Coordinates of C-alpha atoms and ligand atoms in Angstrom, one line a residue:
M1 CA -20.9 -40.9 -2.8
E2 CA -18.9 -39.5 -5.8
K3 CA -15.9 -37.3 -5.0
D4 CA -16.3 -33.7 -6.0
N5 CA -14.2 -31.8 -8.5
V6 CA -12.8 -35.0 -10.1
K7 CA -12.4 -34.5 -13.8
E8 CA -12.5 -37.6 -16.1
K9 CA -12.7 -38.4 -19.8
F10 CA -15.7 -40.5 -20.8
I11 CA -17.6 -41.5 -23.9
I12 CA -21.3 -40.5 -24.4
T13 CA -23.2 -43.8 -24.5
K14 CA -26.7 -42.6 -24.7
V15 CA -28.6 -39.3 -25.1
Y16 CA -32.1 -38.8 -23.8
G17 CA -33.6 -35.3 -23.7
A18 CA -31.4 -33.0 -21.7
Y19 CA -29.6 -36.0 -20.0
Y20 CA -26.6 -38.0 -21.2
E21 CA -25.2 -41.3 -20.2
I22 CA -21.4 -41.2 -20.1
G23 CA -19.0 -43.9 -19.2
N24 CA -16.4 -46.5 -19.9
F25 CA -16.1 -50.3 -19.7
H26 CA -16.3 -50.2 -15.9
E27 CA -19.0 -47.6 -15.1
I28 CA -21.9 -45.6 -16.6
K29 CA -23.0 -42.2 -15.2
R30 CA -25.8 -39.8 -15.8
A31 CA -24.7 -36.3 -16.7
T32 CA -26.0 -32.9 -17.8
L33 CA -24.3 -30.3 -20.0
K34 CA -22.5 -27.3 -18.3
G35 CA -24.9 -24.4 -18.8
K36 CA -22.5 -22.4 -20.9
L37 CA -22.0 -25.3 -23.3
R38 CA -25.8 -25.6 -23.8
L39 CA -26.0 -22.0 -24.9
E40 CA -22.9 -21.4 -27.0
E41 CA -19.5 -22.7 -28.2
Y42 CA -20.7 -25.4 -30.6
N43 CA -22.5 -24.0 -33.6
E44 CA -23.9 -27.3 -34.6
R45 CA -27.3 -29.0 -34.6
H46 CA -26.1 -32.1 -32.7
P47 CA -22.9 -31.1 -30.8
F48 CA -23.1 -34.0 -28.3
V49 CA -23.9 -37.4 -29.7
V50 CA -23.2 -41.1 -28.9
G51 CA -19.5 -41.8 -29.5
D52 CA -18.3 -38.3 -28.5
Y53 CA -15.5 -38.2 -26.0
V54 CA -16.1 -35.6 -23.3
D55 CA -14.5 -34.3 -20.1
A56 CA -16.9 -34.3 -17.2
E57 CA -16.6 -33.1 -13.7
C58 CA -18.4 -34.2 -10.5
C59 CA -20.0 -31.2 -8.8
N60 CA -22.0 -31.7 -5.6
G61 CA -22.4 -35.4 -6.5
D62 CA -23.7 -34.7 -10.1
W63 CA -21.7 -35.2 -13.2
V64 CA -21.5 -32.2 -15.6
I65 CA -20.0 -32.4 -19.1
Q66 CA -17.4 -29.6 -19.5
K67 CA -15.9 -30.1 -22.9
R68 CA -16.2 -32.2 -26.0
H69 CA -13.0 -33.6 -27.6
K70 CA -12.4 -33.1 -31.3
R71 CA -14.2 -35.7 -33.4
K72 CA -12.4 -38.2 -35.7
N73 CA -15.5 -38.4 -37.8
H74 CA -19.3 -38.5 -37.6
L75 CA -22.1 -40.3 -39.4
I76 CA -24.8 -38.1 -41.0
R77 CA -28.3 -39.0 -42.2
K78 CA -30.1 -36.3 -44.2
S79 CA -33.6 -37.3 -45.3
N80 CA -35.0 -33.7 -45.4
P81 CA -33.2 -30.8 -47.0
V82 CA -33.6 -28.6 -44.0
D83 CA -32.5 -31.1 -41.3
T84 CA -29.2 -32.9 -40.9
H85 CA -29.1 -35.6 -38.3
V86 CA -25.7 -36.6 -36.8
L87 CA -26.1 -40.3 -35.9
C88 CA -22.9 -40.8 -33.9
A89 CA -19.3 -39.9 -33.7
N90 CA -15.8 -41.5 -33.7
V91 CA -16.6 -44.8 -35.4
D92 CA -14.1 -47.2 -37.0
R93 CA -16.5 -49.4 -38.8
V94 CA -20.2 -49.4 -39.8
A95 CA -21.9 -52.8 -39.9
I96 CA -24.8 -52.7 -42.3
I97 CA -27.1 -55.5 -41.0
A98 CA -29.2 -56.8 -43.9
S99 CA -31.7 -59.5 -43.0
L100 CA -32.1 -62.4 -45.5
K101 CA -35.8 -63.0 -44.3
N102 CA -38.3 -61.6 -41.8
P103 CA -37.8 -58.9 -42.8
E104 CA -35.9 -59.1 -46.1
T105 CA -33.7 -56.1 -46.5
K106 CA -33.8 -54.6 -50.0
D107 CA -30.4 -54.3 -51.9
G108 CA -31.4 -50.6 -52.4
F109 CA -31.1 -50.1 -48.6
I110 CA -27.6 -51.7 -48.6
D111 CA -26.5 -49.5 -51.6
R112 CA -27.7 -46.3 -49.9
S113 CA -26.1 -47.2 -46.6
I114 CA -22.8 -48.0 -48.4
A115 CA -22.9 -44.5 -50.0
A116 CA -23.5 -42.8 -46.6
V117 CA -20.7 -44.8 -44.9
H118 CA -18.2 -44.0 -47.7
H119 CA -19.0 -40.3 -47.4
S120 CA -18.2 -40.4 -43.7
G121 CA -14.8 -41.8 -44.4
T122 CA -15.4 -45.1 -42.6
T123 CA -15.5 -48.6 -44.1
P124 CA -18.7 -50.5 -44.5
L125 CA -19.0 -54.2 -43.5
I126 CA -22.1 -56.0 -44.7
L127 CA -23.7 -58.6 -42.4
F128 CA -26.4 -60.8 -43.9
S129 CA -28.4 -61.8 -40.8
K130 CA -30.9 -64.6 -40.1
K131 CA -29.0 -67.0 -42.3
D132 CA -30.8 -69.9 -40.5
L133 CA -34.0 -68.9 -42.3
V134 CA -32.9 -69.3 -45.9
D135 CA -31.0 -71.9 -48.0
E136 CA -27.3 -71.9 -48.8
N137 CA -27.9 -70.9 -52.5
E138 CA -29.8 -67.8 -51.5
I139 CA -27.1 -66.8 -49.0
S140 CA -24.3 -67.3 -51.7
L141 CA -26.1 -65.2 -54.3
K142 CA -26.3 -62.2 -51.9
I143 CA -22.8 -62.6 -50.5
N144 CA -21.2 -63.0 -53.9
K145 CA -22.9 -59.9 -55.3
Y146 CA -21.3 -57.6 -52.7
R147 CA -18.0 -59.5 -52.4
S148 CA -17.4 -59.2 -56.1
L149 CA -17.7 -55.4 -55.6
G150 CA -14.9 -55.6 -53.1
Y151 CA -16.9 -55.3 -49.8
E152 CA -16.3 -57.4 -46.7
V153 CA -19.4 -59.6 -46.3
L154 CA -20.3 -62.1 -43.6
P155 CA -23.5 -64.2 -43.1
I156 CA -24.6 -64.5 -39.5
S157 CA -27.3 -66.0 -37.3
N158 CA -28.0 -64.9 -33.8
N159 CA -29.3 -68.4 -33.1
D160 CA -25.8 -69.8 -33.8
P161 CA -23.1 -68.2 -31.6
G162 CA -20.3 -69.7 -33.8
S163 CA -21.5 -67.7 -36.8
I164 CA -20.7 -64.3 -35.2
Q165 CA -17.1 -65.1 -34.1
E166 CA -15.4 -63.9 -37.4
F167 CA -17.3 -60.6 -37.0
L168 CA -16.3 -60.3 -33.4
D169 CA -12.6 -60.8 -34.4
I170 CA -12.9 -58.1 -37.1
I171 CA -14.3 -55.5 -34.7
D172 CA -12.1 -56.2 -31.7
G173 CA -10.5 -53.0 -30.4
K174 CA -12.8 -50.9 -32.6
T175 CA -16.0 -48.8 -32.3
T176 CA -18.7 -50.2 -34.6
Y177 CA -22.0 -48.7 -35.5
L178 CA -24.8 -51.2 -36.3
V179 CA -27.4 -50.0 -38.8
G180 CA -30.3 -51.7 -40.4
N181 CA -34.1 -51.9 -40.9
S182 CA -36.2 -52.6 -37.8
G183 CA -36.3 -56.3 -36.9
V184 CA -33.0 -57.4 -38.6
G185 CA -31.5 -58.5 -35.3
K186 CA -29.2 -55.6 -34.3
S187 CA -30.1 -55.7 -30.6
S188 CA -30.2 -59.6 -30.6
F189 CA -26.6 -59.5 -31.9
I190 CA -25.6 -57.2 -29.1
N191 CA -27.2 -59.5 -26.5
L192 CA -25.4 -62.5 -28.0
A193 CA -22.0 -60.7 -28.2
T194 CA -22.3 -59.5 -24.5
K195 CA -23.9 -62.8 -23.3
K196 CA -26.4 -60.5 -21.4
A197 CA -29.9 -59.2 -22.1
V198 CA -28.6 -55.6 -22.3
Q199 CA -30.9 -54.5 -25.1
K200 CA -34.7 -55.0 -25.4
I201 CA -35.7 -57.2 -28.4
N202 CA -39.1 -57.8 -29.9
E203 CA -40.7 -60.2 -32.4
V204 CA -41.3 -59.1 -36.0
S205 CA -44.9 -58.5 -37.0
L206 CA -46.6 -61.8 -38.1
T207 CA -48.5 -59.9 -40.8
T208 CA -46.0 -57.5 -42.3
H209 CA -42.8 -59.5 -41.4
K210 CA -41.3 -56.2 -40.3
G211 CA -39.8 -55.1 -37.0
K212 CA -41.6 -53.1 -34.4
H213 CA -39.1 -50.3 -33.9
T214 CA -38.1 -51.7 -30.5
T215 CA -34.8 -49.8 -30.0
T216 CA -35.6 -46.1 -29.7
N217 CA -32.3 -44.6 -28.5
T218 CA -28.8 -45.0 -30.0
T219 CA -26.8 -46.8 -27.3
A220 CA -23.0 -47.6 -27.1
I221 CA -22.2 -50.9 -25.3
F222 CA -18.7 -51.9 -24.2
L223 CA -17.7 -55.5 -25.1
N224 CA -14.3 -54.9 -23.4
S225 CA -12.3 -51.9 -22.5
S226 CA -11.4 -51.1 -26.2
T227 CA -14.4 -52.6 -28.2
I228 CA -17.6 -50.7 -28.5
L229 CA -20.8 -51.7 -30.3
I230 CA -23.4 -49.0 -31.0
D231 CA -27.0 -50.2 -31.4
S232 CA -29.3 -47.9 -33.3
P233 CA -33.1 -47.6 -33.9
G234 CA -34.2 -49.4 -37.1
I235 CA -34.5 -47.1 -40.2
K236 CA -36.4 -47.5 -43.4
E237 CA -33.8 -45.7 -45.5
W238 CA -30.5 -43.9 -44.9
G239 CA -31.2 -40.3 -46.3
I240 CA -28.2 -39.2 -48.4
L241 CA -29.3 -35.6 -49.3
H242 CA -25.9 -34.4 -48.0
L243 CA -24.0 -36.1 -50.9
S244 CA -23.2 -34.4 -54.1
V245 CA -23.6 -36.2 -57.5
S246 CA -19.8 -36.8 -57.8
E247 CA -19.5 -38.1 -54.2
L248 CA -22.4 -40.4 -54.8
L249 CA -21.0 -41.8 -58.1
M250 CA -17.6 -42.4 -56.3
T251 CA -19.3 -44.7 -53.8
F252 CA -19.9 -47.3 -56.6
P253 CA -16.7 -49.1 -57.3
E254 CA -17.9 -50.2 -60.8
L255 CA -18.3 -46.5 -61.7
S256 CA -15.5 -44.9 -59.8
T257 CA -12.8 -46.7 -61.9
K258 CA -14.2 -44.7 -64.9
M259 CA -13.3 -41.4 -63.3
D260 CA -9.7 -41.8 -64.6
S261 CA -11.0 -41.2 -68.1
C262 CA -12.8 -38.0 -67.1
L263 CA -11.3 -34.8 -68.4
L264 CA -12.4 -32.7 -65.4
S265 CA -12.3 -34.0 -61.8
N266 CA -15.4 -33.5 -59.7
C267 CA -17.5 -32.6 -62.8
C268 CA -20.0 -35.4 -63.0
S269 CA -22.3 -33.6 -65.3
T270 CA -25.5 -35.6 -65.6
E271 CA -26.2 -33.7 -68.8
G272 CA -23.6 -35.7 -70.8
G273 CA -19.9 -36.2 -71.3
C274 CA -19.3 -37.8 -67.9
E275 CA -17.7 -41.2 -68.3
M276 CA -19.2 -42.4 -65.0
I277 CA -22.8 -41.5 -66.1
E278 CA -22.1 -43.1 -69.5
E279 CA -21.1 -46.3 -67.7
L280 CA -24.2 -46.1 -65.5
N281 CA -26.4 -45.8 -68.7
S282 CA -24.6 -48.7 -70.4
D283 CA -25.8 -52.3 -70.5
S284 CA -22.7 -53.6 -68.6
M285 CA -24.1 -52.4 -65.2
D286 CA -25.9 -54.8 -63.0
V287 CA -29.6 -53.9 -63.3
D288 CA -30.3 -53.7 -59.6
R289 CA -27.3 -51.6 -58.9
K290 CA -28.3 -49.3 -61.7
K291 CA -31.8 -49.0 -60.2
S292 CA -30.3 -48.1 -56.8
M293 CA -28.0 -45.4 -58.3
Q294 CA -30.8 -43.9 -60.4
S295 CA -33.1 -43.8 -57.3
M296 CA -30.3 -42.1 -55.3
L297 CA -29.5 -39.6 -58.1
F298 CA -33.2 -38.8 -58.2
S299 CA -33.3 -38.2 -54.4
I300 CA -30.4 -35.8 -54.3
Q301 CA -31.4 -33.9 -57.4
S302 CA -35.0 -33.3 -56.3
D303 CA -35.4 -30.1 -54.3
Y304 CA -37.9 -31.6 -52.0
R305 CA -39.4 -35.1 -51.8
L306 CA -43.0 -35.2 -50.7
R307 CA -43.7 -37.7 -48.1
A308 CA -47.1 -39.2 -47.2
D309 CA -47.4 -37.0 -44.1
D310 CA -46.5 -33.8 -46.1
I311 CA -49.3 -34.7 -48.6
N312 CA -51.8 -35.2 -45.7
K313 CA -50.8 -31.8 -44.1
F314 CA -51.4 -30.2 -47.5
K315 CA -54.9 -31.8 -47.9
Y316 CA -55.8 -30.7 -44.4
K317 CA -54.8 -27.1 -45.0
R318 CA -56.8 -27.0 -48.2
R319 CA -59.9 -28.3 -46.5
K320 CA -59.8 -25.7 -43.7
Ligands
GTP401 N1 -34.5 -66.7 -37.0 C1 -33.8 -65.7 -36.5 N2 -34.4 -64.7 -35.8 C2 -33.6 -63.7 -35.3 C3 -32.3 -63.6 -35.5 N3 -31.8 -62.5 -35.0 C4 -32.9 -61.9 -34.4 N4 -34.0 -62.6 -34.6 C5 -35.3 -62.3 -34.1 O1 -35.8 -61.1 -34.9 C6 -36.6 -60.3 -34.0 C7 -36.1 -58.9 -34.0 O2 -34.9 -58.8 -33.4 P1 -34.3 -57.5 -32.8 O3 -32.9 -57.8 -32.2 O4 -35.2 -56.8 -31.8 O5 -34.2 -56.5 -34.1 P2 -33.6 -55.0 -34.2 O6 -32.8 -55.0 -35.4 O7 -32.9 -54.7 -32.9 O8 -34.9 -54.2 -34.3 P3 -35.2 -52.6 -33.9 O9 -34.8 -52.4 -32.5 O10 -36.7 -52.5 -34.1 O11 -34.5 -51.8 -34.9 C8 -36.6 -61.0 -32.6 O12 -37.8 -61.8 -32.5 C9 -35.4 -61.9 -32.7 O13 -35.5 -63.0 -31.9 C10 -31.6 -64.6 -36.3 O14 -30.4 -64.7 -36.5 N5 -32.4 -65.6 -36.7
MG402 MG1 -33.1 -53.1 -31.6

């Protein structure tokens, strides 16, 4: 039986509906929010997310969250102009897990994720997973592309425990958020790192070679008292509608160096006269990186992107 009126600081490890899992390396508890907190105080869409530090008190054997500590940072995903999704809080690193095969992660996914991570003020780390499924040449091509841009890149295989050691050394003592398409091996990595089947995993589809969206809740897992890994549900794309044009251009190292020659800071006029845009339109840019940037600029400059389900809703209304 828990002792009443004991106040402790915990981290939110999972959110499901009105309930929260809060804990530390030694214990995980189920908690609810203090009534007052639910109704007021935090004028935000997602005031309590995985990674938030909270004070909780045990009242009549039940844990109640009393207060949230100030956030160091938070990760945002915005795919729809009217909805901003806070993915998690207080992270030191974001590991973008890009699978080399089954499924093959597109470079556009990596570029978008890098942009979102930069914007949050954290540093991306790119992990090319399932290296056991492709040959050395293919791995080198991918790695060199992103290393030459200055990013930290590591190839890993969850079938080879030795291949994850360097990554484990880098994230020791840190909180790291894992992001990637469904099926790239995020949860498999957590199970390998913890040497336990803590997260459910599932085979990729034999027909589409894509994952089956096995992980449905963002979950923080302690590797030791100071190292936390955050598993997340697979995503198709990291929505970046919260970025301005200048913020986006600054996430490309090959463009941001041109900013020094701009007359005005934070101008980034797409109508001409911007050194970064001129570089983007020049032949010196890598064709795939150029495509990624153009697609991202298009996203953030369109008022509203129609998705398949919006079009279906529209057709349905017209038929009625
Ligand atoms: N060959 C190979 N298969 C792997 C590797 N890592 C994971 N897998 C397999 O890939 C499949 C998907 O792995 P998961 O860990 O469930 O992928 P996930 O990224 O957590 O997927 P979601 O939870 O859907 O986002 C499983 O069948 C794993 O066994 C790897 O390094 N090599
Ligand atoms: Mg998973």
